[in-house]
Short mmCIF file of N, CA and C in Angstrom, two decimals:
data_model
loop_
_atom_site.label_atom_id
_atom_site.label_comp_id
_atom_site.label_asym_id
_atom_site.label_seq_id
_atom_site.Cartn_x
_atom_site.Cartn_y
_atom_site.Cartn_z
N MET A 452 -8.21 -39.69 -76.30
CA MET A 452 -6.94 -39.16 -75.18
C MET A 452 -8.08 -38.76 -73.85
N ASP A 453 -7.89 -38.29 -72.75
CA ASP A 453 -8.43 -37.15 -72.32
C ASP A 453 -7.31 -36.12 -71.89
N VAL A 454 -7.80 -35.05 -71.98
CA VAL A 454 -6.95 -33.92 -71.43
C VAL A 454 -7.75 -33.48 -70.52
N PRO A 455 -6.26 -33.38 -69.51
CA PRO A 455 -7.23 -32.45 -68.27
C PRO A 455 -7.64 -31.46 -68.69
N ILE A 456 -8.65 -30.76 -67.81
CA ILE A 456 -8.96 -29.63 -67.83
C ILE A 456 -7.95 -28.19 -66.89
N PRO A 457 -7.37 -27.75 -67.44
CA PRO A 457 -6.79 -26.58 -66.21
C PRO A 457 -7.54 -26.20 -65.64
N ARG A 458 -7.25 -26.01 -64.08
CA ARG A 458 -7.60 -25.33 -63.12
C ARG A 458 -7.72 -24.40 -62.94
N PRO A 459 -8.21 -23.07 -62.71
CA PRO A 459 -7.66 -21.76 -62.03
C PRO A 459 -7.17 -22.10 -60.85
N THR A 460 -6.05 -21.31 -60.54
CA THR A 460 -4.83 -21.10 -59.42
C THR A 460 -4.84 -19.67 -58.82
N THR A 461 -5.86 -18.74 -59.59
CA THR A 461 -6.35 -17.23 -58.64
C THR A 461 -7.81 -17.17 -58.29
N VAL A 462 -8.14 -16.25 -57.98
CA VAL A 462 -9.54 -15.92 -57.71
C VAL A 462 -10.26 -14.86 -59.21
N PRO A 463 -9.54 -13.76 -59.51
CA PRO A 463 -10.29 -13.96 -60.34
C PRO A 463 -9.67 -14.18 -61.63
N ALA A 464 -9.04 -15.98 -62.58
CA ALA A 464 -9.37 -17.04 -62.51
C ALA A 464 -10.68 -17.36 -62.36
N VAL A 465 -10.66 -17.84 -61.20
CA VAL A 465 -12.06 -19.14 -60.81
C VAL A 465 -13.32 -17.63 -61.59
N PHE A 466 -13.09 -17.06 -61.57
CA PHE A 466 -14.40 -15.50 -61.58
C PHE A 466 -14.14 -16.14 -62.43
N ARG A 467 -13.73 -15.71 -64.12
CA ARG A 467 -14.08 -15.99 -65.26
C ARG A 467 -13.83 -16.89 -65.68
N ALA A 468 -12.98 -17.89 -65.07
CA ALA A 468 -13.95 -20.12 -65.50
C ALA A 468 -15.57 -19.77 -65.18
N ALA A 469 -16.01 -19.28 -63.81
CA ALA A 469 -16.94 -19.53 -64.06
C ALA A 469 -18.07 -18.75 -63.98
N ALA A 470 -17.49 -17.43 -64.70
CA ALA A 470 -18.05 -17.02 -65.50
C ALA A 470 -18.07 -17.38 -66.89
N ARG A 471 -17.63 -18.09 -67.29
CA ARG A 471 -17.71 -19.29 -68.58
C ARG A 471 -18.28 -19.92 -68.71
N LEU A 472 -18.34 -20.88 -67.99
CA LEU A 472 -19.19 -22.04 -67.21
C LEU A 472 -20.60 -21.66 -67.81
N LEU A 473 -20.81 -20.36 -66.70
CA LEU A 473 -22.47 -20.40 -66.07
C LEU A 473 -22.94 -20.22 -68.28
N ALA A 474 -22.07 -18.94 -68.68
CA ALA A 474 -22.28 -18.25 -70.38
C ALA A 474 -22.14 -19.47 -71.44
N ALA A 475 -22.01 -20.97 -70.60
CA ALA A 475 -21.99 -21.84 -71.57
C ALA A 475 -23.28 -22.51 -71.00
N ASN A 476 -24.01 -22.99 -70.02
CA ASN A 476 -24.59 -23.97 -68.91
C ASN A 476 -25.58 -23.25 -68.82
N GLY A 477 -25.80 -21.98 -68.70
CA GLY A 477 -26.86 -21.26 -67.78
C GLY A 477 -26.73 -21.22 -66.63
N HIS A 478 -27.31 -20.50 -65.79
CA HIS A 478 -27.47 -19.93 -64.27
C HIS A 478 -28.48 -21.01 -63.89
N HIS A 479 -28.43 -21.65 -62.63
CA HIS A 479 -29.68 -21.95 -61.79
C HIS A 479 -29.71 -21.75 -60.79
N GLN A 480 -31.64 -21.48 -60.81
CA GLN A 480 -31.67 -20.77 -59.89
C GLN A 480 -32.15 -22.24 -58.65
N GLY A 481 -32.06 -21.81 -57.26
CA GLY A 481 -32.34 -23.36 -56.77
C GLY A 481 -30.96 -23.59 -55.72
N ASP A 482 -30.77 -25.35 -55.68
CA ASP A 482 -29.37 -25.69 -54.63
C ASP A 482 -29.21 -25.40 -56.21
N TYR A 483 -27.91 -26.46 -55.99
CA TYR A 483 -26.27 -25.92 -57.00
C TYR A 483 -26.44 -26.29 -57.96
N LEU A 484 -27.71 -27.70 -58.25
CA LEU A 484 -27.91 -27.50 -59.98
C LEU A 484 -29.13 -28.73 -60.19
N PRO A 485 -30.03 -28.78 -61.16
CA PRO A 485 -31.22 -29.84 -61.08
C PRO A 485 -30.50 -31.06 -61.47
N ASP A 486 -31.29 -31.54 -60.70
CA ASP A 486 -31.47 -33.47 -60.29
C ASP A 486 -30.15 -33.35 -59.82
N PRO A 487 -29.72 -32.91 -58.79
CA PRO A 487 -28.42 -32.91 -57.90
C PRO A 487 -28.52 -35.17 -57.93
N PHE A 488 -29.68 -35.83 -57.58
CA PHE A 488 -29.04 -36.99 -57.27
C PHE A 488 -29.15 -37.94 -58.70
N ASN A 489 -29.11 -37.35 -59.88
CA ASN A 489 -29.27 -37.95 -61.10
C ASN A 489 -29.68 -38.79 -61.50
N ARG A 490 -31.64 -38.47 -60.86
CA ARG A 490 -33.02 -39.14 -61.32
C ARG A 490 -33.27 -39.40 -62.38
N ARG A 491 -33.06 -38.22 -63.19
CA ARG A 491 -33.62 -37.89 -64.31
C ARG A 491 -32.10 -37.80 -65.63
N LEU A 492 -31.29 -37.03 -65.71
CA LEU A 492 -30.15 -36.63 -65.71
C LEU A 492 -28.60 -37.23 -65.71
N LYS A 493 -28.85 -37.41 -66.85
CA LYS A 493 -27.02 -38.37 -67.13
C LYS A 493 -25.90 -37.10 -67.37
N THR A 494 -26.33 -36.00 -67.52
CA THR A 494 -25.02 -34.99 -68.13
C THR A 494 -24.08 -34.94 -67.06
N PRO A 495 -23.24 -34.76 -67.33
CA PRO A 495 -22.20 -33.86 -66.69
C PRO A 495 -22.23 -33.19 -65.38
N ASP A 496 -22.19 -32.62 -64.63
CA ASP A 496 -22.34 -31.80 -63.80
C ASP A 496 -21.76 -30.20 -64.25
N ALA A 497 -20.34 -29.90 -65.21
CA ALA A 497 -19.76 -29.27 -65.63
C ALA A 497 -19.85 -29.10 -67.20
N GLU A 498 -21.56 -30.10 -67.68
CA GLU A 498 -22.31 -29.72 -68.34
C GLU A 498 -23.67 -29.37 -68.22
N ARG A 499 -23.94 -29.03 -67.42
CA ARG A 499 -25.40 -28.73 -66.54
C ARG A 499 -25.51 -26.83 -66.27
N PRO A 500 -26.72 -26.46 -66.01
CA PRO A 500 -26.84 -24.84 -65.49
C PRO A 500 -26.28 -25.50 -63.99
N LEU A 501 -25.06 -24.34 -63.35
CA LEU A 501 -25.32 -23.74 -62.29
C LEU A 501 -25.43 -22.66 -61.40
N SER A 502 -25.60 -23.09 -59.77
CA SER A 502 -25.59 -22.03 -59.16
C SER A 502 -24.43 -21.19 -59.62
N ILE A 503 -24.08 -19.92 -59.33
CA ILE A 503 -22.92 -19.49 -58.91
C ILE A 503 -22.06 -20.16 -58.03
N VAL A 504 -22.52 -20.35 -56.36
CA VAL A 504 -21.50 -21.47 -56.18
C VAL A 504 -20.98 -22.13 -56.49
N ALA A 505 -22.22 -23.66 -57.46
CA ALA A 505 -21.50 -24.73 -58.18
C ALA A 505 -20.58 -24.52 -59.00
N ALA A 506 -20.65 -23.23 -59.44
CA ALA A 506 -20.23 -22.78 -60.63
C ALA A 506 -18.37 -22.41 -60.14
N ILE A 507 -18.72 -21.64 -59.33
CA ILE A 507 -16.82 -21.07 -58.27
C ILE A 507 -16.61 -22.87 -57.80
N ARG A 508 -17.14 -23.64 -57.27
CA ARG A 508 -16.46 -25.29 -56.85
C ARG A 508 -16.24 -25.74 -57.93
N CYS A 509 -17.02 -26.10 -58.72
CA CYS A 509 -16.73 -26.85 -60.12
C CYS A 509 -15.68 -26.35 -61.08
N VAL A 510 -15.23 -25.11 -61.38
CA VAL A 510 -13.99 -24.95 -62.11
C VAL A 510 -12.70 -25.06 -61.50
N VAL A 511 -12.92 -24.86 -59.80
CA VAL A 511 -11.89 -25.50 -59.28
C VAL A 511 -11.71 -26.92 -58.89
N THR A 512 -12.79 -27.70 -58.57
CA THR A 512 -12.11 -28.82 -57.78
C THR A 512 -13.26 -29.94 -59.14
N GLY A 513 -13.73 -29.79 -59.85
CA GLY A 513 -14.58 -30.15 -60.67
C GLY A 513 -16.28 -30.78 -60.39
N VAL A 514 -16.20 -30.23 -59.11
CA VAL A 514 -17.76 -31.19 -58.30
C VAL A 514 -18.17 -29.86 -57.71
N PRO A 515 -19.12 -29.95 -58.43
CA PRO A 515 -19.96 -28.44 -57.54
C PRO A 515 -20.21 -28.46 -56.44
N ARG A 516 -20.16 -29.48 -55.36
CA ARG A 516 -20.46 -29.48 -53.90
C ARG A 516 -19.09 -29.79 -53.33
N ARG A 517 -18.06 -30.11 -54.21
CA ARG A 517 -16.73 -29.84 -53.21
C ARG A 517 -15.91 -28.67 -52.55
N PHE A 518 -15.67 -28.30 -51.38
CA PHE A 518 -15.05 -27.54 -50.71
C PHE A 518 -13.91 -27.44 -51.17
N ASP A 519 -12.38 -26.23 -51.60
CA ASP A 519 -11.92 -25.84 -51.60
C ASP A 519 -11.16 -24.54 -51.19
N PRO A 520 -9.90 -24.44 -50.84
CA PRO A 520 -9.49 -22.96 -49.92
C PRO A 520 -9.65 -22.27 -50.72
N LEU A 521 -9.59 -22.07 -52.23
CA LEU A 521 -9.11 -21.58 -53.49
C LEU A 521 -10.83 -21.07 -54.02
N ALA A 522 -11.66 -22.00 -53.90
CA ALA A 522 -13.12 -21.62 -54.05
C ALA A 522 -14.26 -20.71 -52.96
N GLU A 523 -13.77 -21.28 -51.67
CA GLU A 523 -13.65 -20.58 -50.74
C GLU A 523 -13.54 -19.57 -50.62
N GLU A 524 -12.37 -18.59 -51.19
CA GLU A 524 -11.65 -17.47 -50.95
C GLU A 524 -12.71 -16.60 -52.01
N ALA A 525 -12.61 -17.79 -52.74
CA ALA A 525 -13.67 -16.67 -53.85
C ALA A 525 -15.00 -16.82 -54.00
N ILE A 526 -15.40 -17.99 -53.36
CA ILE A 526 -16.86 -17.00 -53.08
C ILE A 526 -17.13 -16.26 -51.65
N ALA A 527 -16.34 -15.95 -50.48
CA ALA A 527 -16.14 -14.71 -49.83
C ALA A 527 -15.79 -13.42 -50.48
N VAL A 528 -14.83 -13.85 -51.62
CA VAL A 528 -14.42 -11.74 -52.10
C VAL A 528 -15.91 -11.87 -52.61
N LEU A 529 -16.56 -12.62 -53.37
CA LEU A 529 -17.62 -12.55 -54.37
C LEU A 529 -19.41 -11.65 -53.40
N ALA A 530 -19.07 -12.49 -51.94
CA ALA A 530 -20.25 -12.11 -51.40
C ALA A 530 -20.07 -10.22 -50.52
N GLY A 531 -18.40 -10.33 -50.60
CA GLY A 531 -18.62 -9.40 -49.72
C GLY A 531 -18.85 -8.05 -50.95
N ARG A 532 -18.84 -8.43 -52.05
CA ARG A 532 -19.67 -7.09 -53.91
C ARG A 532 -20.81 -7.18 -53.45
N LEU A 533 -21.48 -8.05 -52.95
CA LEU A 533 -22.77 -8.55 -53.22
C LEU A 533 -23.52 -7.95 -52.16
N GLU A 534 -24.84 -7.10 -52.23
CA GLU A 534 -25.49 -7.18 -51.46
C GLU A 534 -27.47 -7.62 -51.94
N VAL A 535 -27.84 -8.40 -50.75
CA VAL A 535 -29.09 -9.35 -50.76
C VAL A 535 -30.60 -8.31 -50.19
N ASP A 536 -31.58 -7.94 -50.78
CA ASP A 536 -32.40 -6.99 -50.31
C ASP A 536 -31.68 -5.73 -49.46
N GLY A 537 -30.63 -5.30 -50.25
CA GLY A 537 -29.76 -4.33 -49.94
C GLY A 537 -28.96 -4.24 -48.20
N GLU A 538 -28.51 -5.87 -48.43
CA GLU A 538 -28.22 -6.18 -46.89
C GLU A 538 -26.20 -6.65 -47.77
N PRO A 539 -25.55 -6.30 -46.76
CA PRO A 539 -24.74 -6.98 -47.16
C PRO A 539 -24.79 -8.74 -46.19
N ALA A 540 -23.37 -9.74 -46.78
CA ALA A 540 -23.75 -11.13 -46.17
C ALA A 540 -23.20 -10.53 -44.31
N TRP A 541 -24.12 -11.33 -43.93
CA TRP A 541 -24.62 -11.69 -41.86
C TRP A 541 -23.45 -11.87 -41.75
N ASN A 542 -22.36 -12.52 -41.84
CA ASN A 542 -20.75 -12.59 -41.22
C ASN A 542 -19.85 -13.35 -41.53
N ASP A 543 -19.02 -13.40 -40.89
CA ASP A 543 -17.80 -13.94 -42.23
C ASP A 543 -17.64 -15.17 -42.31
N GLU A 544 -18.57 -16.31 -41.82
CA GLU A 544 -18.71 -17.96 -41.46
C GLU A 544 -18.53 -18.27 -43.29
N PRO A 545 -17.50 -19.19 -43.74
CA PRO A 545 -18.08 -19.70 -45.08
C PRO A 545 -19.22 -20.20 -45.13
N ASP A 546 -19.80 -20.55 -44.09
CA ASP A 546 -21.66 -21.46 -44.79
C ASP A 546 -22.15 -20.09 -45.28
N ASN A 547 -22.26 -19.18 -43.98
CA ASN A 547 -23.09 -17.98 -44.48
C ASN A 547 -22.76 -16.81 -45.93
N LEU A 548 -21.26 -16.84 -46.05
CA LEU A 548 -20.97 -15.91 -47.42
C LEU A 548 -22.08 -16.86 -48.47
N ALA A 549 -21.51 -18.05 -48.74
CA ALA A 549 -22.14 -19.04 -49.44
C ALA A 549 -23.66 -19.01 -49.62
N ILE A 550 -24.06 -19.26 -48.56
CA ILE A 550 -25.13 -18.92 -48.88
C ILE A 550 -25.57 -17.02 -48.73
N HIS A 551 -25.23 -16.27 -48.71
CA HIS A 551 -25.53 -14.70 -49.04
C HIS A 551 -25.54 -15.26 -50.38
N VAL A 552 -24.33 -15.74 -51.03
CA VAL A 552 -23.70 -15.59 -52.84
C VAL A 552 -25.05 -16.14 -53.07
N ALA A 553 -25.85 -17.32 -52.84
CA ALA A 553 -26.56 -18.33 -53.76
C ALA A 553 -27.83 -18.00 -53.84
N ALA A 554 -28.16 -17.08 -52.44
CA ALA A 554 -29.17 -16.32 -52.18
C ALA A 554 -29.68 -14.58 -53.44
N TRP A 555 -28.48 -14.23 -53.57
CA TRP A 555 -28.25 -13.63 -54.62
C TRP A 555 -28.52 -13.96 -55.72
N GLY A 556 -28.03 -14.83 -55.74
CA GLY A 556 -27.94 -15.42 -57.25
C GLY A 556 -29.70 -16.01 -57.35
N ASP A 557 -30.55 -16.59 -56.39
CA ASP A 557 -31.70 -16.48 -56.19
C ASP A 557 -32.87 -16.01 -56.55
N VAL A 558 -32.38 -14.51 -56.65
CA VAL A 558 -33.38 -13.17 -56.53
C VAL A 558 -34.13 -13.60 -57.76
N GLU A 559 -35.22 -13.63 -57.39
CA GLU A 559 -36.58 -13.78 -58.85
C GLU A 559 -36.09 -12.58 -59.41
N GLY A 560 -35.65 -13.38 -61.10
CA GLY A 560 -35.68 -12.91 -62.58
C GLY A 560 -34.04 -12.43 -63.29
N ARG A 561 -32.72 -12.88 -61.77
CA ARG A 561 -31.84 -12.84 -62.13
C ARG A 561 -31.30 -13.78 -63.16
N THR A 562 -30.08 -13.57 -64.13
CA THR A 562 -30.43 -13.49 -65.47
C THR A 562 -28.91 -14.40 -65.36
N THR A 563 -28.39 -15.43 -66.32
CA THR A 563 -27.57 -15.74 -66.71
C THR A 563 -26.38 -15.05 -67.24
N GLU A 564 -27.04 -13.85 -67.93
CA GLU A 564 -26.45 -12.62 -68.31
C GLU A 564 -25.58 -11.60 -67.17
N CYS A 565 -26.75 -11.71 -66.07
CA CYS A 565 -26.62 -10.77 -64.66
C CYS A 565 -25.10 -11.32 -63.96
N ALA A 566 -25.78 -12.72 -63.83
CA ALA A 566 -24.40 -13.65 -63.42
C ALA A 566 -23.10 -13.52 -63.86
N VAL A 567 -23.28 -13.54 -65.00
CA VAL A 567 -21.77 -13.74 -65.67
C VAL A 567 -21.07 -11.82 -66.31
N ALA A 568 -21.90 -11.24 -66.06
CA ALA A 568 -21.76 -9.69 -65.63
C ALA A 568 -20.87 -9.98 -64.55
N VAL A 569 -22.04 -9.60 -63.06
CA VAL A 569 -20.92 -9.64 -61.88
C VAL A 569 -19.88 -10.61 -61.74
N LEU A 570 -19.47 -12.28 -62.49
CA LEU A 570 -18.27 -12.48 -62.19
C LEU A 570 -16.93 -12.07 -62.83
N TYR A 571 -17.55 -11.41 -64.20
CA TYR A 571 -16.46 -10.86 -64.79
C TYR A 571 -16.33 -9.39 -64.01
N ALA A 572 -17.17 -8.65 -64.02
CA ALA A 572 -16.74 -7.38 -62.55
C ALA A 572 -16.11 -8.30 -61.56
N ALA A 573 -16.54 -8.33 -60.81
CA ALA A 573 -15.45 -8.77 -59.69
C ALA A 573 -14.05 -9.34 -59.98
N ALA A 574 -13.67 -9.98 -61.55
CA ALA A 574 -13.00 -10.78 -61.70
C ALA A 574 -11.76 -9.55 -62.09
N ASP A 575 -12.42 -8.59 -62.76
CA ASP A 575 -11.70 -7.34 -63.04
C ASP A 575 -11.16 -6.95 -61.75
N ALA A 576 -12.02 -6.46 -60.52
CA ALA A 576 -11.85 -4.98 -59.92
C ALA A 576 -10.90 -6.40 -58.54
N THR A 577 -11.09 -7.65 -58.62
CA THR A 577 -10.26 -8.52 -57.65
C THR A 577 -8.46 -8.32 -58.60
N ALA A 578 -8.44 -8.54 -59.97
CA ALA A 578 -7.16 -8.42 -60.34
C ALA A 578 -6.61 -6.86 -60.12
N VAL A 579 -7.08 -6.42 -60.63
CA VAL A 579 -6.38 -4.41 -59.80
C VAL A 579 -6.13 -4.54 -58.70
N SER A 580 -6.62 -5.23 -57.69
CA SER A 580 -6.28 -5.00 -55.87
C SER A 580 -5.25 -5.97 -55.75
N LEU A 581 -4.99 -6.64 -56.87
CA LEU A 581 -4.18 -8.07 -56.34
C LEU A 581 -2.41 -6.67 -56.47
#
C-alpha cells in the first residue's frame, strides 16, 4: 500500500523538507537534476541529487520542474537571503529569482552541507518572522 507523502504547507516547512531531501540525496550543481530525460537513470526524481530550486519544487509538488505558488514563494524568500558574487537578486521576477538561487548553488565548491545549512537557517529565520 502506498502512503502519500505529506507536502509542506508553509515556507519554513518547505525549507526544512528541501533540506532533508538534499541531505538524503545530495546537492546537484547544474540543471535541476542529473540525467533529467532519464537516458541512463531510472531512479525516481525525489531519490536523486537535486539543485536547491529543484528540491524546493519537488517537496511541494513531487516534481522538480513543476511550478507552484508555495514553491515560488519559498524561492523568492531564499533569493532575498542569498548573494552571488556579492550581489543580490537582479529583480523580483520569478524566473530571475530561481536563476539567482540556482546560481548560488552552482558556485564552485558549494557542498550539500552548505545548501542544507542555508535552507535550515532560512526556515528558522522565516518561522520567526511570521
